[in-house]
Short mmCIF file of C-alpha atoms in Angstrom, two decimals:
data_model
loop_
_atom_site.label_atom_id
_atom_site.label_comp_id
_atom_site.label_asym_id
_atom_site.label_seq_id
_atom_site.Cartn_x
_atom_site.Cartn_y
_atom_site.Cartn_z
CA MET E 81 109.38 84.58 112.47
CA THR E 82 108.02 88.07 111.81
CA ASP E 83 108.23 89.89 108.48
CA GLY E 84 108.70 93.39 109.90
CA LEU E 85 110.14 95.12 112.95
CA TYR E 86 108.86 98.42 114.32
CA ILE E 87 111.02 100.24 116.91
CA HIS E 88 109.45 103.09 118.92
CA ILE E 89 111.36 106.14 120.15
CA PRO E 90 108.87 108.07 122.33
CA PHE E 91 110.83 111.29 122.82
CA CYS E 92 109.98 114.69 121.32
CA HIS E 93 111.50 118.13 121.80
CA GLN E 94 108.07 119.61 120.99
CA ILE E 95 104.65 117.97 121.37
CA CYS E 96 102.56 118.58 118.24
CA PHE E 97 99.01 119.70 118.93
CA TYR E 98 97.37 116.90 116.90
CA CYS E 99 99.53 113.94 117.96
CA ASP E 100 98.10 111.06 120.00
CA PHE E 101 101.02 108.64 119.63
CA ASN E 102 102.87 107.46 122.72
CA LYS E 103 105.39 110.23 123.39
CA VAL E 104 106.99 112.29 126.15
CA PHE E 105 108.77 115.62 126.25
CA PHE E 106 112.51 114.94 125.84
CA LYS E 107 113.87 117.09 128.67
CA ASN E 108 114.77 115.29 131.91
CA GLN E 109 113.82 111.86 130.55
CA PRO E 110 116.00 108.72 131.00
CA VAL E 111 116.80 108.57 127.29
CA ASP E 112 120.01 106.54 127.50
CA GLU E 113 118.50 104.06 129.94
CA TYR E 114 115.49 103.69 127.66
CA ILE E 115 117.72 102.91 124.66
CA ASP E 116 119.50 100.24 126.70
CA CYS E 117 116.15 98.71 127.71
CA LEU E 118 115.11 98.74 124.08
CA GLY E 119 118.26 96.81 123.24
CA GLU E 120 117.46 94.25 125.93
CA GLU E 121 113.90 93.85 124.64
CA LEU E 122 115.24 93.22 121.14
CA MET E 123 117.54 90.53 122.56
CA MET E 124 114.57 88.90 124.30
CA MET E 125 112.73 88.86 120.99
CA ARG E 126 115.71 87.29 119.27
CA GLU E 127 115.99 84.60 121.95
CA GLU E 128 112.28 83.83 121.52
CA GLY E 129 112.87 83.30 117.79
CA MET E 130 110.78 86.27 116.64
CA PHE E 131 113.39 87.28 114.05
CA GLY E 132 114.34 83.80 112.90
CA ALA E 133 117.85 83.10 111.70
CA GLU E 134 117.74 85.64 108.86
CA GLY E 135 115.81 88.50 110.44
CA PRO E 136 112.89 90.63 109.25
CA LEU E 137 112.25 91.98 105.75
CA THR E 138 111.82 95.53 107.06
CA ILE E 139 112.85 97.70 110.00
CA PHE E 140 111.02 100.96 110.72
CA ILE E 141 112.08 103.35 113.50
CA GLY E 142 109.22 105.65 114.47
CA GLY E 143 107.98 107.79 117.31
CA GLY E 144 107.72 110.18 118.89
CA THR E 145 110.72 111.49 117.03
CA PRO E 146 113.73 109.21 116.37
CA THR E 147 115.79 112.23 115.27
CA ALA E 148 115.22 113.82 118.70
CA LEU E 149 118.13 111.59 119.81
CA ASP E 150 121.57 113.17 119.68
CA ASN E 151 124.41 111.68 117.62
CA ARG E 152 125.76 109.52 120.44
CA GLN E 153 122.32 108.20 121.34
CA LEU E 154 121.60 107.34 117.72
CA GLU E 155 124.86 105.40 117.51
CA LYS E 156 123.95 103.54 120.69
CA LEU E 157 120.53 102.65 119.28
CA PHE E 158 122.03 101.23 116.10
CA ALA E 159 124.60 99.26 118.09
CA HIS E 160 121.75 97.54 119.95
CA ILE E 161 119.92 96.83 116.69
CA ARG E 162 123.06 95.30 115.13
CA ARG E 163 123.60 93.11 118.19
CA ALA E 164 120.05 91.74 118.32
CA VAL E 165 118.55 91.77 114.84
CA PRO E 166 119.82 89.61 111.95
CA THR E 167 119.65 91.44 108.64
CA GLU E 168 120.16 88.73 106.01
CA ARG E 169 116.60 89.20 104.68
CA LEU E 170 116.43 92.97 105.14
CA ILE E 171 115.16 94.82 102.06
CA GLU E 172 114.01 98.12 103.63
CA PHE E 173 115.35 100.07 106.61
CA SER E 174 113.40 103.28 107.34
CA THR E 175 113.27 105.97 109.95
CA GLU E 176 110.98 108.90 110.64
CA ALA E 177 112.60 112.32 110.92
CA ASN E 178 111.79 115.95 111.66
CA PRO E 179 113.19 118.54 109.22
CA ASP E 180 114.78 120.76 111.87
CA GLU E 181 116.41 117.82 113.70
CA LEU E 182 117.84 115.88 110.77
CA THR E 183 121.31 117.42 110.71
CA PRO E 184 124.04 116.51 108.20
CA ASP E 185 125.82 114.56 110.97
CA LYS E 186 122.71 112.53 111.70
CA LEU E 187 122.21 111.82 108.00
CA VAL E 188 125.73 110.35 107.92
CA ILE E 189 125.00 108.23 111.00
CA LEU E 190 121.76 106.91 109.52
CA ARG E 191 123.40 106.11 106.21
CA GLU E 192 126.42 104.40 107.78
CA ASN E 193 124.12 102.24 109.91
CA GLY E 194 122.07 100.90 107.03
CA VAL E 195 119.07 103.24 106.87
CA ARG E 196 118.08 103.74 103.25
CA ARG E 197 114.59 105.23 103.47
CA LEU E 198 113.60 108.50 105.16
CA SER E 199 110.04 109.46 106.12
CA ILE E 200 110.13 113.17 106.88
CA GLY E 201 107.29 114.84 108.78
CA VAL E 202 106.69 118.04 106.81
CA GLN E 203 102.87 118.33 107.13
CA SER E 204 102.63 121.74 105.42
CA PHE E 205 104.66 124.32 103.53
CA ASP E 206 102.66 127.17 105.07
CA ALA E 207 104.53 128.80 107.96
CA GLY E 208 101.35 129.89 109.73
CA LEU E 209 99.81 126.43 109.58
CA LEU E 210 103.02 124.84 110.84
CA GLU E 211 102.92 127.13 113.87
CA ARG E 212 99.25 126.30 114.39
CA LEU E 213 100.13 122.58 114.38
CA GLY E 214 102.83 123.06 117.00
CA ARG E 215 105.60 122.22 114.54
CA THR E 216 109.02 123.80 115.07
CA HIS E 217 110.43 123.66 111.54
CA SER E 218 109.95 126.15 108.71
CA PRO E 219 109.04 125.41 105.07
CA GLY E 220 112.65 126.22 104.19
CA ASP E 221 113.90 123.61 106.70
CA ALA E 222 111.94 120.92 104.87
CA GLU E 223 113.33 121.86 101.47
CA ARG E 224 116.87 122.16 102.84
CA VAL E 225 116.87 118.75 104.54
CA VAL E 226 115.65 117.01 101.37
CA ARG E 227 118.60 118.54 99.48
CA GLN E 228 121.02 117.48 102.21
CA ALA E 229 119.62 113.94 102.30
CA ARG E 230 120.09 113.62 98.56
CA ASP E 231 123.65 114.93 98.85
CA GLU E 232 124.29 112.19 101.42
CA GLY E 233 123.07 109.56 98.94
CA PHE E 234 119.47 109.00 100.06
CA GLU E 235 117.22 108.30 97.08
CA ASN E 236 114.23 106.75 98.84
CA ILE E 237 112.70 109.81 100.53
CA SER E 238 109.08 110.33 101.51
CA ILE E 239 107.38 113.30 103.12
CA ASP E 240 104.14 113.41 105.11
CA LEU E 241 101.55 116.09 104.38
CA MET E 242 98.30 116.96 106.16
CA TYR E 243 95.07 118.57 104.98
CA GLY E 244 91.80 119.55 106.60
CA LEU E 245 93.81 121.65 109.07
CA PRO E 246 92.35 124.42 111.25
CA GLY E 247 91.84 127.50 109.09
CA GLN E 248 93.43 125.86 106.03
CA THR E 249 92.17 127.10 102.64
CA MET E 250 92.25 125.44 99.24
CA GLU E 251 94.83 128.03 98.16
CA GLN E 252 97.14 127.05 101.02
CA TRP E 253 96.71 123.36 100.14
CA GLU E 254 97.51 124.04 96.48
CA ASP E 255 100.63 125.92 97.50
CA THR E 256 101.75 123.07 99.76
CA LEU E 257 101.22 120.59 96.90
CA ASP E 258 103.17 122.88 94.54
CA ARG E 259 106.17 123.05 96.87
CA ALA E 260 106.01 119.38 97.81
CA LEU E 261 105.84 118.14 94.22
CA ALA E 262 108.58 120.55 93.16
CA LEU E 263 110.95 118.44 95.27
CA GLY E 264 110.44 115.56 92.82
CA LEU E 265 110.32 112.86 95.48
CA PRO E 266 109.49 109.20 94.77
CA HIS E 267 106.94 108.91 97.60
CA TYR E 268 104.38 111.11 99.36
CA SER E 269 101.93 110.39 102.18
CA ALA E 270 99.00 112.73 102.82
CA TYR E 271 96.49 112.42 105.64
CA SER E 272 93.40 114.34 106.65
CA LEU E 273 93.47 115.70 110.18
CA ILE E 274 91.70 113.46 112.69
CA VAL E 275 91.16 115.16 116.03
CA GLU E 276 92.02 112.52 118.60
CA PRO E 277 91.22 112.52 122.34
CA LYS E 278 93.96 113.61 124.74
CA THR E 279 95.44 116.09 122.25
CA ILE E 280 95.62 119.87 122.40
CA PHE E 281 93.40 120.07 119.31
CA TYR E 282 90.78 117.91 121.03
CA ASN E 283 90.65 120.29 123.98
CA LEU E 284 90.36 123.27 121.63
CA MET E 285 87.58 121.59 119.64
CA ASN E 286 85.60 120.98 122.83
CA LYS E 287 85.87 124.70 123.54
CA ASP E 288 84.72 125.52 120.00
CA LEU E 289 88.14 127.08 119.29
CA LEU E 290 89.22 124.85 116.40
CA PRO E 291 88.01 126.25 113.05
CA LEU E 292 88.10 123.15 110.82
CA PRO E 293 87.43 123.50 107.07
CA GLY E 294 84.41 121.16 106.96
CA GLU E 295 83.75 117.88 105.18
CA ASP E 296 83.08 119.38 101.73
CA THR E 297 86.34 121.35 101.69
CA GLU E 298 88.24 118.36 103.05
CA ALA E 299 86.81 116.17 100.26
CA LYS E 300 87.87 118.76 97.67
CA MET E 301 91.38 118.80 99.15
CA PHE E 302 91.55 115.00 98.91
CA SER E 303 90.29 115.07 95.34
CA ARG E 304 92.85 117.70 94.38
CA LEU E 305 95.59 115.66 96.05
CA ILE E 306 94.73 112.61 93.92
CA GLU E 307 94.63 114.70 90.74
CA ARG E 308 97.95 116.41 91.38
CA MET E 309 99.74 113.18 92.28
CA ALA E 310 98.44 111.44 89.15
CA ASP E 311 99.44 114.40 86.96
CA THR E 312 102.99 114.06 88.32
CA GLY E 313 103.19 110.33 87.62
CA LEU E 314 102.74 109.19 91.23
CA ARG E 315 100.45 106.18 91.61
CA GLN E 316 97.98 106.04 94.49
CA TYR E 317 98.79 102.56 95.81
CA GLU E 318 96.97 103.07 99.12
CA ILE E 319 94.30 105.56 100.18
CA SER E 320 96.82 108.02 101.63
CA ASN E 321 100.04 107.00 99.87
CA PHE E 322 101.49 107.79 96.44
CA ALA E 323 104.69 106.57 94.81
CA ILE E 324 106.50 105.99 91.59
CA GLU E 325 106.91 102.31 90.78
CA GLY E 326 109.40 100.55 93.03
CA PHE E 327 109.26 103.12 95.85
CA GLU E 328 106.15 101.96 97.73
CA SER E 329 106.66 101.56 101.48
CA VAL E 330 107.41 97.87 101.95
CA HIS E 331 107.02 98.13 105.73
CA ASN E 332 103.60 99.78 105.61
CA LYS E 333 102.42 97.28 103.01
CA LEU E 334 103.10 94.55 105.59
CA TYR E 335 100.44 96.16 107.79
CA TRP E 336 97.91 96.44 104.98
CA GLN E 337 98.61 92.89 103.83
CA ASN E 338 97.94 91.74 107.40
CA ARG E 339 101.38 90.16 107.75
CA SER E 340 103.35 89.61 110.95
CA TYR E 341 105.55 92.23 112.59
CA ALA E 342 107.31 92.70 115.90
CA GLY E 343 106.89 95.92 117.86
CA ALA E 344 109.62 97.03 120.28
CA GLY E 345 109.63 100.00 122.62
CA ALA E 346 107.23 101.75 124.97
CA GLY E 347 103.68 101.62 123.62
CA ALA E 348 104.68 99.64 120.53
CA HIS E 349 102.26 97.13 118.99
CA GLY E 350 103.04 93.84 117.31
CA TYR E 351 101.35 90.94 115.55
CA ALA E 352 103.15 87.62 115.77
CA ASN E 353 102.07 83.96 115.79
CA GLY E 354 98.42 84.94 115.60
CA ILE E 355 98.64 87.23 118.64
CA ARG E 356 98.29 91.01 118.63
CA TYR E 357 100.04 92.65 121.56
CA SER E 358 100.89 96.07 122.92
CA ASN E 359 103.71 97.10 125.21
CA HIS E 360 103.46 99.21 128.33
CA GLY E 361 103.29 102.87 127.30
CA PRO E 362 104.59 104.69 130.39
CA LEU E 363 108.40 104.67 130.36
CA LYS E 364 108.69 103.56 133.98
CA LYS E 365 106.44 100.52 133.52
CA TYR E 366 108.13 99.60 130.26
CA MET E 367 111.64 99.88 131.71
CA ASN E 368 110.74 98.11 134.96
CA ALA E 369 109.48 95.09 133.04
CA VAL E 370 112.63 94.90 130.92
CA ASN E 371 114.91 95.37 133.93
CA GLU E 372 113.09 92.48 135.62
CA GLY E 373 114.03 90.31 132.65
CA ARG E 374 110.61 89.99 131.02
CA ARG E 375 108.99 91.19 127.82
CA PRO E 376 107.20 94.50 128.54
CA VAL E 377 103.85 93.35 127.12
CA PHE E 378 100.88 95.14 128.65
CA GLU E 379 98.13 93.15 126.93
CA ASP E 380 97.72 90.61 124.16
CA HIS E 381 94.90 89.07 122.19
CA THR E 382 94.74 85.84 120.23
CA VAL E 383 93.15 86.75 116.91
CA THR E 384 90.26 84.48 115.96
CA LEU E 385 89.78 83.24 112.40
CA GLU E 386 86.79 85.55 111.98
CA GLU E 387 88.78 88.57 113.19
CA GLU E 388 91.69 87.69 110.92
CA MET E 389 89.37 87.55 107.90
CA GLU E 390 87.82 90.90 108.87
CA GLU E 391 91.28 92.44 109.14
CA GLU E 392 92.24 90.98 105.78
CA MET E 393 89.35 92.86 104.22
CA PHE E 394 89.45 96.29 105.86
CA LEU E 395 93.25 96.49 105.71
CA GLY E 396 93.61 95.01 102.24
CA LEU E 397 90.95 97.23 100.72
CA ARG E 398 92.99 100.28 101.69
CA MET E 399 95.35 99.35 98.86
CA THR E 400 94.37 99.99 95.26
CA ALA E 401 95.40 96.39 94.47
CA GLY E 402 92.55 95.31 96.74
CA VAL E 403 92.04 91.82 98.17
CA ARG E 404 92.89 88.99 95.79
CA TYR E 405 90.62 85.93 95.66
CA ASP E 406 93.51 83.48 95.48
CA ASP E 407 95.35 85.10 98.42
CA PHE E 408 92.21 84.98 100.58
CA SER E 409 91.43 81.31 99.84
CA ARG E 410 95.06 80.29 100.26
CA ARG E 411 95.24 81.96 103.67
CA PHE E 412 91.86 80.93 105.06
CA GLY E 413 90.91 77.82 103.11
CA LYS E 414 87.60 79.39 102.06
CA PRO E 415 86.57 81.31 98.92
CA LEU E 416 86.17 85.05 99.47
CA ASP E 417 82.65 85.14 98.03
CA GLU E 418 81.58 82.31 100.32
CA VAL E 419 82.55 84.31 103.40
CA TYR E 420 81.64 87.85 102.28
CA GLY E 421 79.40 87.36 99.25
CA THR E 422 76.50 89.36 100.71
CA GLU E 423 78.69 92.29 101.76
CA ILE E 424 80.44 92.37 98.38
CA ARG E 425 77.14 92.38 96.48
CA ASP E 426 75.70 95.17 98.66
CA LEU E 427 78.80 97.35 98.30
CA THR E 428 78.98 96.69 94.56
CA GLU E 429 75.36 97.82 94.15
CA GLN E 430 76.23 101.00 96.05
CA GLY E 431 79.14 101.63 93.69
CA LEU E 432 81.69 101.48 96.52
CA ILE E 433 83.64 98.41 95.41
CA ALA E 434 84.26 96.65 92.12
CA GLU E 435 85.41 93.12 91.40
CA ASP E 436 87.00 91.29 88.51
CA HIS E 437 88.31 87.75 88.13
CA GLU E 438 91.36 88.56 90.33
CA ALA E 439 90.36 90.86 93.19
CA VAL E 440 87.89 93.08 95.00
CA ARG E 441 88.84 96.77 95.07
CA LEU E 442 87.50 100.14 96.15
CA THR E 443 85.99 102.25 93.40
CA GLN E 444 86.83 105.93 93.14
CA LYS E 445 83.67 106.62 95.13
CA GLY E 446 84.70 103.95 97.64
CA VAL E 447 88.09 105.61 98.17
CA PHE E 448 86.26 108.70 99.44
CA LEU E 449 83.91 106.62 101.61
CA GLY E 450 86.40 104.01 102.78
CA ASN E 451 85.25 103.91 106.40
CA GLU E 452 81.72 103.01 105.30
CA VAL E 453 83.13 100.12 103.28
CA PHE E 454 85.39 98.86 106.05
CA GLN E 455 82.54 98.93 108.57
CA LYS E 456 80.65 96.38 106.46
CA PHE E 457 83.27 93.73 107.20
CA LEU E 458 83.32 94.21 110.97
CA GLY E 459 81.20 91.68 112.84
#
């Protein structure tokens, strides 16, 4: 039985210039047929016992853009979820959303079908930067949709922000933080831009046409982010995530705690019964597999004990709670310092991690140099 369920909607009305997730342009795609295949895949998972009798703790609908679906398609999606997924254990039901697609009607549909947490892709409150990112909403759209979501009864709202963007200045970042924090939300996520292969930004960078701020400016932006969140009473519970108590993302914490989750949809990933798997990404291959009556798994890998311990460290250390000694020994039957004593001592001497009688955690310096820390635990 898995603790979480991720459902992937790969359709977008506009392809953002930085995005490397599995997605396709909405127009002329078999959207309804895809939703039906998704429903069949969920039924296959149920029949295999992946949800157990009581279902997962969390459901997260991501993309792509789930709110690219029209009202009827959203209703169809939720009908499939209700048919296949038990919800007796469910404590968090989230969906991603774009500000200019999350209409009042769609908010009602989400609410009536059990969604209680919204993750809204805002990225910036600077109109010029939004255009540069390939986003189609305006700063005003983001502020408007938060008001509408609250009017509809949504309390658990998060927005995503990005920094280190092409041409972005510290002044623009400060202004985005001002407008974001003025919304008084219980949760914020903020990520530095990573230029991934097969994106428009990657092609521009290779042509020397992507004026990035540089590592020093990016570090200052991250530092300012941490300061502003703390000043507003938002706790940094993971490197890129901030929340008031009780509003942390339960679903994302499953990933960082290295717990099991099912992934459904084209290109979705899952981790169940010690096996990490990924589905076919191309819609045709995904749908053909489902229509032939088989799970659309493209590849899978049985995680070894050594790999599982590595994942426990580099995922767990992303959280400010760190990796607890008792959790590690309970899960693996070995003391943490017996397995990683040398690495922990080296990183402690470098001032990148700290330990007490309960856990190993990143220091403030380690938060800025997280990738260097994580690399230490990879065999």
